[in-house]
Coordinates of C-alpha atoms in Angstrom, one line a residue:
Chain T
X1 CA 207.1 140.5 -53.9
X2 CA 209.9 143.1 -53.8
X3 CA 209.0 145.1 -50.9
X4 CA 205.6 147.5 -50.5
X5 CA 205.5 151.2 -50.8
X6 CA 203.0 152.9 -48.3
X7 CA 201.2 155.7 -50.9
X8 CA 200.3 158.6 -49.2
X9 CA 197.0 158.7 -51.0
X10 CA 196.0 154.9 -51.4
X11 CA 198.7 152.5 -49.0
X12 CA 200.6 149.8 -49.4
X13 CA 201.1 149.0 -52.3
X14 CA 203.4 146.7 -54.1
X15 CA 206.7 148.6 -55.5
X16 CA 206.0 147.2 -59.2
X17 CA 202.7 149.4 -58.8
X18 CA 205.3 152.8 -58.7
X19 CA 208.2 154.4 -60.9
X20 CA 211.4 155.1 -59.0
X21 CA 212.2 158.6 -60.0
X22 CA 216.1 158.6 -58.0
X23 CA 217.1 160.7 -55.4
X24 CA 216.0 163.8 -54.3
X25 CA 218.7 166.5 -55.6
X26 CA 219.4 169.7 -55.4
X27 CA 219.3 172.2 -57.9
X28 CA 222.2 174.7 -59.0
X29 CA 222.0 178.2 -58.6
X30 CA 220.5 180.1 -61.7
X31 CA 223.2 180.3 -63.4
X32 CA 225.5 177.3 -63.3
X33 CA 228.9 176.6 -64.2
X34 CA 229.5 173.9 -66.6
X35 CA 231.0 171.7 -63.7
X36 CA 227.8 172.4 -61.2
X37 CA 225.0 171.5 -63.9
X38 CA 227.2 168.4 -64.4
X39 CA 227.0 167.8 -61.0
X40 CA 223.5 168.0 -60.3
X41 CA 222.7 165.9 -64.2
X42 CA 225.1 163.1 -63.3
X43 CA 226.5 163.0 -59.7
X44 CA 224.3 160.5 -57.2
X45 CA 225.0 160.4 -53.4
X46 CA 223.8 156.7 -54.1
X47 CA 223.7 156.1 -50.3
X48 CA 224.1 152.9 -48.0
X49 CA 221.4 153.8 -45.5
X50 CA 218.4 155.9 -45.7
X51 CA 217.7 157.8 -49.0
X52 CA 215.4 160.5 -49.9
X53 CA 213.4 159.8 -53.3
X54 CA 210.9 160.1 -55.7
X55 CA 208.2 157.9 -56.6
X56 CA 205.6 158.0 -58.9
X57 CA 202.1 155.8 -58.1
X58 CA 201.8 155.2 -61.9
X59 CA 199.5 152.2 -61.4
X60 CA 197.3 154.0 -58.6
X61 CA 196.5 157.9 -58.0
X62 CA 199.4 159.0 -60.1
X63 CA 201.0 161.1 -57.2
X64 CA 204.4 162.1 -57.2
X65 CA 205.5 161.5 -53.5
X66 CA 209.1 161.6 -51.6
X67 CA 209.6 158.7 -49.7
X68 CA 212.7 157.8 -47.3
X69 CA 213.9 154.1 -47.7
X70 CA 216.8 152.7 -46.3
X71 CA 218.7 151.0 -49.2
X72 CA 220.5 148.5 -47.0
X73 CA 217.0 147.0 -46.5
X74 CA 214.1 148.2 -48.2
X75 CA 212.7 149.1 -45.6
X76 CA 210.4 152.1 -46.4
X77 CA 210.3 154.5 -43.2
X78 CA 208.0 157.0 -44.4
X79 CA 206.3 158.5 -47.2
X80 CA 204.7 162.1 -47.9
X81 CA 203.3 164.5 -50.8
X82 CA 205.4 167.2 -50.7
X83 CA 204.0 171.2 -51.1
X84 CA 203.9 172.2 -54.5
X85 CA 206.4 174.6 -55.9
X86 CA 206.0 178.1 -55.6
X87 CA 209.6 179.2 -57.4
X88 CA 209.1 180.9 -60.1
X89 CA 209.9 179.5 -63.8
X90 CA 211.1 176.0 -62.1
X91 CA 208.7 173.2 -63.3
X92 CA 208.9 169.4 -63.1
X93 CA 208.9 167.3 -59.6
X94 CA 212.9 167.9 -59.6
X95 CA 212.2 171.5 -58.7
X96 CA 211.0 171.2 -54.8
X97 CA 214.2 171.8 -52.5
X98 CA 215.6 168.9 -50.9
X99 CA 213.3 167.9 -47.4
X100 CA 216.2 165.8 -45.9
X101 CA 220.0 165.7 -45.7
X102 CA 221.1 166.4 -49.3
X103 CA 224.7 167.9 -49.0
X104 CA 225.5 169.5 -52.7
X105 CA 228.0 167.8 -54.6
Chain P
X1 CA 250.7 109.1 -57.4
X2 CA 250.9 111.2 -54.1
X3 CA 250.0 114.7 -55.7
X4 CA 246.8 112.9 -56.6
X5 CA 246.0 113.0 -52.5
X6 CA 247.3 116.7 -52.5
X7 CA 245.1 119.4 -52.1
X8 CA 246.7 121.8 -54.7
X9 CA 246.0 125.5 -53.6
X10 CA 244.9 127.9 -56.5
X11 CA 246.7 130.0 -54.6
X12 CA 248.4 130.5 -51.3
X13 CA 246.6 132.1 -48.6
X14 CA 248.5 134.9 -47.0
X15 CA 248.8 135.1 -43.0
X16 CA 250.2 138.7 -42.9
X17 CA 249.0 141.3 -44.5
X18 CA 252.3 143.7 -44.6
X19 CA 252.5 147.7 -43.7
X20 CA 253.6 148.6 -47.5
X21 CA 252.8 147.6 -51.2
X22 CA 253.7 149.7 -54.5
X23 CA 249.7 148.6 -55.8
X24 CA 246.4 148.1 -53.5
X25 CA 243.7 146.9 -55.2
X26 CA 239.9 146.8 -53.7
X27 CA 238.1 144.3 -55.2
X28 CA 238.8 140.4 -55.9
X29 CA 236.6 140.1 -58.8
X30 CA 237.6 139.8 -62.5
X31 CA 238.6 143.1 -63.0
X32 CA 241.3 143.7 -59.9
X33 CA 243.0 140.3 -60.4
X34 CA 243.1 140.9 -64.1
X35 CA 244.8 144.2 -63.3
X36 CA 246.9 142.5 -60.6
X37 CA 247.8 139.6 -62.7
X38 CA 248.9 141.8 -65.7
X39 CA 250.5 144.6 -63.2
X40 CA 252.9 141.5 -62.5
X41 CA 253.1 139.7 -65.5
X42 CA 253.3 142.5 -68.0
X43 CA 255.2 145.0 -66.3
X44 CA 257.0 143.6 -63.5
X45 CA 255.1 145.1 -61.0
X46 CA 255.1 142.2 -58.4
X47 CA 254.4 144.2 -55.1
X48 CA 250.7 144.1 -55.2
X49 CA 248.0 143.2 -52.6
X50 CA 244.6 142.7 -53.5
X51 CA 242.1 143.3 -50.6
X52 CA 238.4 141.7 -51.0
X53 CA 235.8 141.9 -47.8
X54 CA 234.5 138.6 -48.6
X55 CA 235.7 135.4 -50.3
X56 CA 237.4 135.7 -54.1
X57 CA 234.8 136.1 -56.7
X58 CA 231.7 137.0 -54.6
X59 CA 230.7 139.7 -56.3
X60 CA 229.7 140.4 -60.0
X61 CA 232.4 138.1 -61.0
X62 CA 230.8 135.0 -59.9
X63 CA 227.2 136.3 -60.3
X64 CA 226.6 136.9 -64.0
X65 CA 225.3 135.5 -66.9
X66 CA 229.1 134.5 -68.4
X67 CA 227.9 136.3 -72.1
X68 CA 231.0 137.6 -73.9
X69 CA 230.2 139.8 -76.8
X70 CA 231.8 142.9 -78.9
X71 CA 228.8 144.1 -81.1
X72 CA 228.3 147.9 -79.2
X73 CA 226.4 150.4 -80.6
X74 CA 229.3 153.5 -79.8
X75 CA 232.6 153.2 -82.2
X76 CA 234.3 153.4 -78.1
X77 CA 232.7 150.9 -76.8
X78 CA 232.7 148.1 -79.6
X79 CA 236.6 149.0 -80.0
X80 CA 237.2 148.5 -76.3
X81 CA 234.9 145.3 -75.9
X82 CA 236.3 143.8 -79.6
X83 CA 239.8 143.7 -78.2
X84 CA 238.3 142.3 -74.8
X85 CA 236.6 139.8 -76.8
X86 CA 240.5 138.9 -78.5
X87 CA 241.8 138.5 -74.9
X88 CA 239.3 136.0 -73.7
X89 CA 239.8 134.0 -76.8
X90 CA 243.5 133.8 -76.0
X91 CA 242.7 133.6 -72.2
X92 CA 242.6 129.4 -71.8
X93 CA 246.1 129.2 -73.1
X94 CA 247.3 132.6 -71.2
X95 CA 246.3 131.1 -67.8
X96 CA 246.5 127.8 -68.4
X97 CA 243.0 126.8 -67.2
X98 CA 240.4 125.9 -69.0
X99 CA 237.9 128.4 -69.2
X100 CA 235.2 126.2 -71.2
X101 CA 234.8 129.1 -73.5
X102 CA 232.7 128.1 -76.4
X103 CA 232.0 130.7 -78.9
X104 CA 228.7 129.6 -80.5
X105 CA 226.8 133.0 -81.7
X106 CA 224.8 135.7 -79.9
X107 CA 221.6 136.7 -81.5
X108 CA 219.4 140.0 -80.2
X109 CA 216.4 140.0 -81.1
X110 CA 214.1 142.3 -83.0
X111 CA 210.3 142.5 -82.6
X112 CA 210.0 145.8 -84.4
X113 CA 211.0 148.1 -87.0
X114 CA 212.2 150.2 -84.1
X115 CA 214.7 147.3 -82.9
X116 CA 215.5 146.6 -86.7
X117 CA 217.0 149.8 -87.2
X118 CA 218.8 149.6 -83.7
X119 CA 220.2 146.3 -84.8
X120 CA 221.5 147.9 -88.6
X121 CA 223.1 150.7 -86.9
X122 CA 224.8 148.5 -84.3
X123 CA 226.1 145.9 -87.5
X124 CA 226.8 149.2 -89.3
X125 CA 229.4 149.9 -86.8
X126 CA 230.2 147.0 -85.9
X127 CA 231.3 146.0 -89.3
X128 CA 233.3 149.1 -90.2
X129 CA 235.7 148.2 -86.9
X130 CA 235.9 144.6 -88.3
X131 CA 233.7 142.7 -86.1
X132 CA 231.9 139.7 -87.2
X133 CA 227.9 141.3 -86.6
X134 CA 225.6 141.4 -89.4
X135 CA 221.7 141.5 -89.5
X136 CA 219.4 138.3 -90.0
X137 CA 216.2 137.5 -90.8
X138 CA 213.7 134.7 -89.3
X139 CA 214.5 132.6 -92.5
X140 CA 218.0 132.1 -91.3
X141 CA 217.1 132.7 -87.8
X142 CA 215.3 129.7 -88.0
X143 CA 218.6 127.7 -89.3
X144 CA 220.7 128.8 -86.5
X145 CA 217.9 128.5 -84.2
X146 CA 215.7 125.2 -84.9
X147 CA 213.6 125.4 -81.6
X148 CA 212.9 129.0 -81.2
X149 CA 209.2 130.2 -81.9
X150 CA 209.0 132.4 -84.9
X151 CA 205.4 131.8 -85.5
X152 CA 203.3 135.2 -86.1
X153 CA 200.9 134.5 -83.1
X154 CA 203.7 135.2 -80.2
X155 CA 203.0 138.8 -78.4
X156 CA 206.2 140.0 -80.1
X157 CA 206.9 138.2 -83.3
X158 CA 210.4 138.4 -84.0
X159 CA 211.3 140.3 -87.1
X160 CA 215.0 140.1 -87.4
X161 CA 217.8 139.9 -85.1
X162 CA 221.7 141.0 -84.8
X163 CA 223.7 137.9 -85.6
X164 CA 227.0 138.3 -83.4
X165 CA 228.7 134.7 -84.1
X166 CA 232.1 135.1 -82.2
X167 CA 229.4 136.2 -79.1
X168 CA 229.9 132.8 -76.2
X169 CA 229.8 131.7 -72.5
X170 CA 232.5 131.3 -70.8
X171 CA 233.2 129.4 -67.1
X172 CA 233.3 133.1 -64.8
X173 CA 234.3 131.0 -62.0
X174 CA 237.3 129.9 -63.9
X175 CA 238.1 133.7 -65.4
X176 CA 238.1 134.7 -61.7
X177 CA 240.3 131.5 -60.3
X178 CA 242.5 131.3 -63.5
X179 CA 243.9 135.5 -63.1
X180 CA 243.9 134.5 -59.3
X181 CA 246.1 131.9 -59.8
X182 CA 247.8 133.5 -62.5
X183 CA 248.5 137.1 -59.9
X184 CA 249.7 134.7 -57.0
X185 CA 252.1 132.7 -59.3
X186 CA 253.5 136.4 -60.5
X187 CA 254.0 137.2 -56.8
X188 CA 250.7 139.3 -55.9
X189 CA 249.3 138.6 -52.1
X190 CA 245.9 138.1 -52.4
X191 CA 243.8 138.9 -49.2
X192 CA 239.9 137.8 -48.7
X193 CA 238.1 139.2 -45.8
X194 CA 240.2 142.0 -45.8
X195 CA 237.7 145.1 -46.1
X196 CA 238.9 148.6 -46.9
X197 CA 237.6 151.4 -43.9
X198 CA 239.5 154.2 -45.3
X199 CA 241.7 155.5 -48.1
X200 CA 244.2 157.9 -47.2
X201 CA 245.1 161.2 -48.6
X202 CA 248.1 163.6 -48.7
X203 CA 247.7 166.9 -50.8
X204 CA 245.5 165.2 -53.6
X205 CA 247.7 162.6 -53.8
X206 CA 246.7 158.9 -52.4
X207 CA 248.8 157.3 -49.3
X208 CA 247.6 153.8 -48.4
X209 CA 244.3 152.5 -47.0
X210 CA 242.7 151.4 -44.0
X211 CA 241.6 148.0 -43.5
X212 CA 239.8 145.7 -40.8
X213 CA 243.5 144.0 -40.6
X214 CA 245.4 147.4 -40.1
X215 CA 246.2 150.2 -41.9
X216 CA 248.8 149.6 -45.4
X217 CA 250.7 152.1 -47.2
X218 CA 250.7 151.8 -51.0
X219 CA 251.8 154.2 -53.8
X220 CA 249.0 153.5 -55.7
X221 CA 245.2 152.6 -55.0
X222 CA 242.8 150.8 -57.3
X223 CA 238.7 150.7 -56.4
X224 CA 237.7 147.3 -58.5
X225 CA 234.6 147.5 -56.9
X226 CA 231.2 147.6 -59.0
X227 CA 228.1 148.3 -57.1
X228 CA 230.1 149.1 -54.1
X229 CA 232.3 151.9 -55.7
X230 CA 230.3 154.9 -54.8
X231 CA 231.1 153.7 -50.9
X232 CA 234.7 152.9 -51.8
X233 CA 235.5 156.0 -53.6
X234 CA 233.5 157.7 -51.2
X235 CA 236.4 157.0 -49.1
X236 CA 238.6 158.4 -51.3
X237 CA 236.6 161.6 -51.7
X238 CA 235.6 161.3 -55.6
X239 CA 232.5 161.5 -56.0
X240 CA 230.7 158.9 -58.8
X241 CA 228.0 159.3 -61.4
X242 CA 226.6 155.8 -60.6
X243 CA 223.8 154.2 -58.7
X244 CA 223.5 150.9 -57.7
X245 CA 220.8 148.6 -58.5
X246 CA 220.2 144.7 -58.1
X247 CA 220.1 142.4 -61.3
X248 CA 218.7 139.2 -60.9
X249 CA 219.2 135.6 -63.0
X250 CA 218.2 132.1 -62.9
X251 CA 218.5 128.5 -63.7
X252 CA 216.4 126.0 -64.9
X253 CA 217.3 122.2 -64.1
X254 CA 219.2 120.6 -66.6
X255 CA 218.2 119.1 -69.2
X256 CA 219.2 117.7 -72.8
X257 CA 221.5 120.4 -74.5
X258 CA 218.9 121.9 -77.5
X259 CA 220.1 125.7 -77.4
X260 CA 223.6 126.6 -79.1
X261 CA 223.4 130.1 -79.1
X262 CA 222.6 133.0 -76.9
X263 CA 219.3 134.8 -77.3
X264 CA 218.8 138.2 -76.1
X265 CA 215.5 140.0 -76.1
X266 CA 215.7 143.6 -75.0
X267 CA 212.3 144.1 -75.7
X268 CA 210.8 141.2 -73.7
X269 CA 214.3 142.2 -70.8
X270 CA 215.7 139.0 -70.9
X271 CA 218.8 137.0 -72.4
X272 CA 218.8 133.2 -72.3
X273 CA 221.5 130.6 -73.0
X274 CA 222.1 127.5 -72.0
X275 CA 225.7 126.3 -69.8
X276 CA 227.3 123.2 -70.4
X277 CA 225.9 121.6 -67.5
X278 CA 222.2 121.9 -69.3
X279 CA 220.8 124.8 -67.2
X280 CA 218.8 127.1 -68.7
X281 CA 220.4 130.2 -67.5
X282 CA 217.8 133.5 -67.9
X283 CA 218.6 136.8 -66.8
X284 CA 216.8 140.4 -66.6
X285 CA 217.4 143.9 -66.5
X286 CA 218.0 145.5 -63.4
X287 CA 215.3 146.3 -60.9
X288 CA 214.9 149.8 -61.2
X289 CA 215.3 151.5 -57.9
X290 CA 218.5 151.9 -56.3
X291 CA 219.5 149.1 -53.8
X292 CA 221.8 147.6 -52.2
X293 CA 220.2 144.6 -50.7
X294 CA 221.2 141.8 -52.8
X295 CA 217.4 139.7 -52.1
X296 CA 216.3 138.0 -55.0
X297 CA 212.4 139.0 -56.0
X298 CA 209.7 136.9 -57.2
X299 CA 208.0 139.1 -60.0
X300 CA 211.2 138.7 -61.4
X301 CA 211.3 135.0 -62.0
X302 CA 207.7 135.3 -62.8
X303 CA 207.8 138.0 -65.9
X304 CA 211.0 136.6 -66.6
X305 CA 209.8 132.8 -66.9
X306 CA 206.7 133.8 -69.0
X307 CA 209.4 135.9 -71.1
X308 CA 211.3 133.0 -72.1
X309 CA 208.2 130.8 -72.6
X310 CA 206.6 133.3 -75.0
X311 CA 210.3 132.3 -77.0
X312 CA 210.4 129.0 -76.4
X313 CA 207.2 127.0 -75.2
X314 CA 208.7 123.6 -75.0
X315 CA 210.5 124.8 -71.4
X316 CA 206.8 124.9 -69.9
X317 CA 207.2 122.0 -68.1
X318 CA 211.3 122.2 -67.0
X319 CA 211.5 123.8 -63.3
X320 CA 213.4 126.3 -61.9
X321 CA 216.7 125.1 -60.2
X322 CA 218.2 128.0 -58.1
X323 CA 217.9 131.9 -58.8
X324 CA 220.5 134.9 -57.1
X325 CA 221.2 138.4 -57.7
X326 CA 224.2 140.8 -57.9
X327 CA 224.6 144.6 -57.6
X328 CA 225.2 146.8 -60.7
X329 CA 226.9 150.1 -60.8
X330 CA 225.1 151.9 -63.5
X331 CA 226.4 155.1 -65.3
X332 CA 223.9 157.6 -66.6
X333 CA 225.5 156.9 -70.1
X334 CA 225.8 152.7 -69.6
X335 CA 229.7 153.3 -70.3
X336 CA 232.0 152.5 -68.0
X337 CA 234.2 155.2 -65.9
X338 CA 237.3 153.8 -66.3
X339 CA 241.0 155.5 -65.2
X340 CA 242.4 158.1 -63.2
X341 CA 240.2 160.3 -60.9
X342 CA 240.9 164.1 -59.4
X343 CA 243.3 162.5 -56.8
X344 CA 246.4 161.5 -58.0
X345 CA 247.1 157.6 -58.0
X346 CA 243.6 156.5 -57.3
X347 CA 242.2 155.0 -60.1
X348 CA 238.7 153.5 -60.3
X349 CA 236.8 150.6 -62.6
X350 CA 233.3 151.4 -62.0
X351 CA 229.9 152.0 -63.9
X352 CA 229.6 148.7 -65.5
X353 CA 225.8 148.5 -65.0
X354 CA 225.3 144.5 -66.1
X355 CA 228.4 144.0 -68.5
X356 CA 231.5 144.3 -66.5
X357 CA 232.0 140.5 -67.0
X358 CA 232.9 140.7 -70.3
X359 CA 235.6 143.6 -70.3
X360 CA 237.9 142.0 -67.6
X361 CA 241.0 141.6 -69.4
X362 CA 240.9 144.6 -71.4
X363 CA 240.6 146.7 -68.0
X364 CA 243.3 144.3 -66.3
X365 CA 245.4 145.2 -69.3
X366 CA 244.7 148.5 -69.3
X367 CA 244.8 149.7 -65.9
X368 CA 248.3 148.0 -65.4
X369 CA 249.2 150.3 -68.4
X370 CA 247.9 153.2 -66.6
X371 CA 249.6 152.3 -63.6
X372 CA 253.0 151.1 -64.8
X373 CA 253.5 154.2 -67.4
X374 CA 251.4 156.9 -65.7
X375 CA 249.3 157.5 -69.2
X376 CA 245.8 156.4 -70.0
X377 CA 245.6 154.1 -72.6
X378 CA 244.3 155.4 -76.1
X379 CA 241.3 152.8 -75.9
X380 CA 240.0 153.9 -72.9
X381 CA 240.3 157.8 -72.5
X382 CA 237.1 157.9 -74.1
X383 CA 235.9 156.6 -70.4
X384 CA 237.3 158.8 -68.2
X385 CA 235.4 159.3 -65.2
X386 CA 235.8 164.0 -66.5
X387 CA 234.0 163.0 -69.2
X388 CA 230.8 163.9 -67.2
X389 CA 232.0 167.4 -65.6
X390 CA 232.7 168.1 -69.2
X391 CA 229.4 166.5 -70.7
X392 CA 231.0 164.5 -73.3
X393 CA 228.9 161.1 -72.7
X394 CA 229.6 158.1 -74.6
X395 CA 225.9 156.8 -75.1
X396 CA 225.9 152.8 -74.8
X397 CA 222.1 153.0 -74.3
X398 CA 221.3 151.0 -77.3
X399 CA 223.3 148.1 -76.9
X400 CA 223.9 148.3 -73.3
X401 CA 220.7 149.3 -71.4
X402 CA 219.2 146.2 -71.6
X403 CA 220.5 143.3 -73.2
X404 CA 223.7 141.2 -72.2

């Protein structure tokens, strides 16, 4: 076993049971430059030490959750369904402002 | 008769680490003594130090699957790999060390119509840039490849595959010891345990580094560092398009040598060959969340074992020797970001994802180009860490994503 993944909904669970969906990121403003929609397409923090994510219980409840992990470890040091988004025309999981320490790229 | 008592040193350990070099490089894998080693040889650059945080070759250089191939799906990236591929055939007699490279064929696998048309399109290219990569079919698969199962009852019958024949293993160990050797005989200091805690800037322009041994100045700074380049160029203040993920492999015990050529399946994830020791070595894709804790996993060895046993059923009973993993810096196109970066005189190898292995010389070569002329190199400018604040990806996904 890789390491369990606490779903908000159903437990541990083991981490093959999930899709990792990457860091939580912030999006550009309405209208970006080319340079800032790069940014936010392409550009990862990819931390050593505790991250911010997305995961998906594909094999379970099939919620989208954030959970914070540290990445030196594994360890998982909490999970939570986030609110859903209330911004207007912005769909998709991507579109809920970042809960933790994001700085912008 | 008394040299045969000697311990002969690859090379010579280094007691001080000095205040200034011309060329710092981070990262003792394949990549930074390959630049070191042609910095010096090639160009004359002698004044190099190469700083690694833990022993020479602990990283991706002594952790992968040894596979060296050219047959890329992008015209980029089978140029670039193609002339990598010329190096390493040149590379026992360049170093004098033998590398145990043996060249014996590379097939990937197709289970599908899906993979057959991903397999012309890659010999399509492949044979307009005159490399040796042409589609086969499991008549002929069968003649290069006695003992695999073609048989119609598998979960994923094979179909066809992409014949690669100048695709081999080589000894990575020896790659890594033959440019160390090589860098240190050109003059380079080569430094383990030396870990870089800073990189030092003056208006855009780099300065020298910060290390656990004292701070060094140096006109120019290379970050050779795969899975640890976002923290290294963190340092440096350029951000990277890359995440890091763990990839995992294993051995089997050895046994009698029945397998001559490589098989890679990227539909079942996993590439199998076997060394010259007798090993069975098997390898995956990458686990797919980001990490940097280099644990191996068990599902791994699990899907992976049953992977290789739906290809060839005789290994049921041979067991599992030893298994390990190694971090991968992925890019969101699987090319590599390769050259100069917004500050001036830092340049950074990074994004390999699980194929940095095989480009070694060609990015020692290049590099030392880069560094000794101050122009990028026609063959890699495609690679260029701008290309993604200008969104002009080279997609490797086809041939790249998976297989090895």
């Amino acid at each position: 076993m890789s390491f369990l993944l606490p779903c908000p909904n159903c437990g541990p669970r083991d981490v093959n049971e999930f899709a990792y969906q990457g860091e939580v990121t912030k999006r550009p403003t309405q209208s970006p430059t080319l340079r800032e929609l790069s940014s936010y397409l392409y550009f990862r923090e990819n931390v050593a030490g505790v991250q911010r994510e997305w995961w998906y219980h594909r094999l379970g409840c099939q919620a989208w959750f954030q959970a914070e992990r540290d990445t030196r470890t594994n360890e998982v040091l909490a999970t939570e369904l986030t609110e859903p988004v209330s911004a207007e025309g912005a769909p998709g999981p991507e579109a809920t402002p970042a809960l933790g320490e994001n700085p912008t790229l | 008769m008394k040299d045969v008592f000697r311990v002969q040193r690859m090379w010579r350990p280094r007691a001080k680490l000095r205040r200034r070099y011309d060329v710092v490089i981070v990262g003792g894998g394949a990549h930074g003594l390959a630049t070191a080693y042609y910095l010096a040889k090639t160009h004359g650059i002698t004044d190099v130090a190469v700083l690694e945080k833990s022993y020479i070759g602990s990283g991706a250089a002594g952790r992968n699957t040894t596979i060296i191939r050219a047959n890329y799906r992008t015209p980029q990236g089978a140029e670039f790999y193609k002339e990598s591929l010329r190096l390493y055939e040149g590379l026992s007699v360049e170093l004098d060390f033998n590398l145990l490279f043996s060249q014996q064929g590379h097939l990937t696998l197709a289970h599908s119509d899906r993979g057959l048309i991903t397999a012309t399109e890659r010999a399509e290219v492949n044979q307009l840039l005159g490399i040796d990569s042409r589609l086969v079919y499991p008549d002929e698969i069968a003649g290069l490849c006695p003992e695999i199962n073609l048989s119609q009852d598998a979960t994923w019958p094979i179909v066809g595959a992409l014949y690669h024949p100048p695709g081999g293993i080589i000894r990575h160990d020896a790659v890594v010891w033959g440019y160390a050797r090589g860098a240190d005989r050109g003059g380079v200091e080569i430094h383990p345990y030396t870990e870089v805690t800073g990189i030092e800037r003056s208006n855009g322009r780099v300065t020298g580094v910060r290390t656990n041994r004292g701070e060094v100045e140096a006109d120019v700074v290379i970050s050779c560092t795969a899975g640890w380049s976002t923290l290294v160029c963190d340092l440096a203040g350029v951000p990277l398009p890359i995440t890091t993920h763990i990839l995992q492999a294993f051995v089997t015990e050895p046994i009698k040598p029945f397998l001559d050529v490589i098989i890679v399946s990227s539909q079942m994830h996993v590439y199998i060959s076997q060394t010259d020791r007798g090993e069975i070595l098997i390898g995956a894709e990458i686990e797919p969340y980001t990490t940097y804790k280099g644990q191996s996993t068990f599902p791994f060895v699990e899907y992976s074992a049953r992977h290789t046993l739906e290809l060839f059923p005789q290994l049921e009973p041979v067991k599992v020797l030893r298994q390990w993993t190694g971090l991968c810096d992925l890019s969101p196109d699987y090319s590599p970001i390769l050259g100069e970066t917004e500050v001036e005189n830092f340049h950074v190898s990074a994004g390999w994802g699980t194929y940095g292995f095989k480009a070694a010389p060609i990015v020692g070569t290049t590099l030392a180009e880069l560094v000794a002329t101050g122009r990028t190199p026609k063959l890699i400018a495609p690679f260029a860490l701008e290309r993604f604040y200008t969104d002009t990806l080279v997609s490797e996904l086809a041939a790249a994503a998976v297989s090895h």
